[in-house]
């Protein structure tokens, strides 16, 4: 009996809204617009940031020295001035002072604008300077790295800009017209809409051959006719034998072809490798231009998931097998099992073992972490050879507002225009606008505005219609589109949805509307709105009948995005580590997720047949959320790495992505993680490696990683053999016999160190390979709390192409079952900065 599989799109379409701002700090001149020839650069300094310094102090048992200024945390160091006694200074403020001093000394008398100070997880700053000034800074001994940042633009679907691609990684590849060319991304999903302009090749006039190494074909069916494939969409197949055998396949809805009747597969394919510059027009409104992460890469689709039932492991394994045979370079799966795999260990399941074979064939494998967060051990992607991606917010938000007659303003969501001018419009709830012959005013669909035939047009004309948003919308039994049709049919001036009070904890993505309107996503705000409405009704004292409607409001439109600075943050639905090794939830010595990438409110292409989101039915683009959306971001970025380093192994690609991540948000504060479903922004706290893996993906830095941690199929095989009692299972899956092995996940040469149980002492080794020019490195580390660490060698010179073994001796200094975290940094004298997280869960000083 096979497993059922699920797509990792967040089914309820969630959005978290925050009010954000940025203070600009001028240095060497007044803050203002960027002058010609200047750009934003991120400068990283070698000195340890606050977080590392705090862990160092805690590791040596130091007590904190009180500091002022309100910095968090209140870690201080003693600074001895040239004259007078030693005095305490807040360490974060001290780093900022060093940054300012460096700028003043290096760029004396020159114009620059310092934007942010990074001090908690990264010691550095963002500054507006010229390339010549950037070169000056890069030559300073205090500076580890100077990297070109990106400018935020409102005329795109934006995650390429948020990831710095137009001014960074794409530039290195020759621009979007070259980025990813020659690389084939295979997507195992719900198929594709081949007619979508995101996958056309008639926009490409220069040489754009199908890669010679790719040997896939394009199925031809009635709904996927000859000519559906091209130089962009180079292969398309479908796999449904298991589903058909089970009798669950609905031919009229699921389509026995690569055609996408769901929408999910079209969306993920466009995120990874959709064409550059495709206009996003939804509900008649233009929301910018779309681009995949690797817009010149090629796409091969392996449909193994379906709208009506999801998918089965047998079909998914067939798709993986075919993709490998077709010689795709990358496999992206936005799917996870419906339950934790049974048996000896989570790694031993058909999907993961098939993917191990794909890795052996040199294919980089990306998988969504799952939407089962935020609880610990909620991870749905388990194996160390799979690159697991969690979901983060990015910095673009669509908000609109309703301003009530009592001067209260309530935030809503809706990709909709506002009402005209400053005029206030009368509010009328659907149950109060029924025709006299309507049987029941309390029937739920009537309050949801799903049928205009029951409403009195003369009463509603020119007013804002108020509708209930209930669980029926979530289940697909009611739709916003139908309510909008109702509002138009009765000549309403707009529509406002309030969240039904019995629906708790739901948050919604902006929904396209072709008239003024919004959805109030908060149940508390909905109560405030309803109280104002009900208290403003004028009723006959005798009959209690409504005489007039006193509530008025106007809608401020949500067609233009707002850009904030607290992104990225880990979304509450994103699955969390530690990685469960088995069904008893034993912790594995493996870090999951590997990293996080944008997954919240993501624009992507939508199938003309797409049924997955009723609100976007008939549209060519949709905005949806989930780790499903995060995984193809990384698949596309991996294509850029594969293009630049065609000889990289899958582990090397994963290492380049993992060791170059960002650990702070755009204000230089630590990346936060949402901790609850309800009001997630009010319960967030700094993310740990079990929330975000190595950190937030940094596309440009990943193209110049300096050092990589490589890991081969043989290493993974030995790891599997090291699982107690696994020899028969390994033989069954691989056909190879195990020799004696004591290897654990911590012994794999991964770009992270994770120890589930530290029993007194342990020695861990990592081997780094230099993929850049000759360079000298210094190894810096901060051990997890309750753990003492030493590293050897602490410094080394490594020629290009050579390897270096680094040994870590790890000792427990306290008994604890609480996870603690540190990091290891390899700092090169040519600016490379290679970071890996260090996690220890249980610590035992003395065995009982």
mmCIF file with all atom_site columns, N, CA, C and O in Angstrom, residues 40 114 138 204 253 664 679:
data_model
loop_
_atom_site.group_PDB
_atom_site.id
_atom_site.type_symbol
_atom_site.label_atom_id
_atom_site.label_alt_id
_atom_site.label_comp_id
_atom_site.label_asym_id
_atom_site.label_entity_id
_atom_site.label_seq_id
_atom_site.pdbx_PDB_ins_code
_atom_site.Cartn_x
_atom_site.Cartn_y
_atom_site.Cartn_z
_atom_site.occupancy
_atom_site.B_iso_or_equiv
_atom_site.pdbx_formal_charge
_atom_site.auth_seq_id
_atom_site.auth_comp_id
_atom_site.auth_asym_id
_atom_site.auth_atom_id
_atom_site.pdbx_PDB_model_num
ATOM 1  N N  . UNK A 1 40  ? 24.065  50.609 -3.270  1.00 0.00 ? 40  UNK A N  1
ATOM 2  C CA . UNK A 1 40  ? 24.067  50.105 -1.906  1.00 0.00 ? 40  UNK A CA 1
ATOM 3  C C  . UNK A 1 40  ? 24.978  48.889 -1.824  1.00 0.00 ? 40  UNK A C  1
ATOM 4  O O  . UNK A 1 40  ? 24.870  47.957 -2.622  1.00 0.00 ? 40  UNK A O  1
ATOM 5  N N  . UNK A 1 114 ? 25.220  55.994 5.276   1.00 0.00 ? 114 UNK A N  1
ATOM 6  C CA . UNK A 1 114 ? 25.095  54.729 5.997   1.00 0.00 ? 114 UNK A CA 1
ATOM 7  C C  . UNK A 1 114 ? 23.612  54.463 6.276   1.00 0.00 ? 114 UNK A C  1
ATOM 8  O O  . UNK A 1 114 ? 22.938  55.282 6.899   1.00 0.00 ? 114 UNK A O  1
ATOM 9  N N  . UNK A 1 138 ? 37.113  47.406 0.864   1.00 0.00 ? 138 UNK A N  1
ATOM 10 C CA . UNK A 1 138 ? 37.484  45.991 0.776   1.00 0.00 ? 138 UNK A CA 1
ATOM 11 C C  . UNK A 1 138 ? 38.950  45.763 1.109   1.00 0.00 ? 138 UNK A C  1
ATOM 12 O O  . UNK A 1 138 ? 39.341  44.654 1.473   1.00 0.00 ? 138 UNK A O  1
ATOM 13 N N  . UNK A 1 204 ? 12.291  34.757 -27.360 1.00 0.00 ? 204 UNK A N  1
ATOM 14 C CA . UNK A 1 204 ? 13.745  34.600 -27.383 1.00 0.00 ? 204 UNK A CA 1
ATOM 15 C C  . UNK A 1 204 ? 14.196  34.564 -28.835 1.00 0.00 ? 204 UNK A C  1
ATOM 16 O O  . UNK A 1 204 ? 13.838  33.659 -29.592 1.00 0.00 ? 204 UNK A O  1
ATOM 17 N N  . UNK A 1 253 ? -11.333 15.767 -14.551 1.00 0.00 ? 253 UNK A N  1
ATOM 18 C CA . UNK A 1 253 ? -10.775 16.840 -13.725 1.00 0.00 ? 253 UNK A CA 1
ATOM 19 C C  . UNK A 1 253 ? -9.266  16.767 -13.624 1.00 0.00 ? 253 UNK A C  1
ATOM 20 O O  . UNK A 1 253 ? -8.581  17.798 -13.622 1.00 0.00 ? 253 UNK A O  1
ATOM 21 N N  . UNK A 1 664 ? 20.451  38.075 9.186   1.00 0.00 ? 664 UNK A N  1
ATOM 22 C CA . UNK A 1 664 ? 19.762  39.236 9.753   1.00 0.00 ? 664 UNK A CA 1
ATOM 23 C C  . UNK A 1 664 ? 18.717  39.732 8.771   1.00 0.00 ? 664 UNK A C  1
ATOM 24 O O  . UNK A 1 664 ? 18.779  39.452 7.567   1.00 0.00 ? 664 UNK A O  1
ATOM 25 N N  . UNK A 1 679 ? -2.342  35.319 15.492  1.00 0.00 ? 679 UNK A N  1
ATOM 26 C CA . UNK A 1 679 ? -1.530  36.522 15.715  1.00 0.00 ? 679 UNK A CA 1
ATOM 27 C C  . UNK A 1 679 ? -0.035  36.202 15.704  1.00 0.00 ? 679 UNK A C  1
ATOM 28 O O  . UNK A 1 679 ? 0.683   36.454 16.679  1.00 0.00 ? 679 UNK A O  1
#
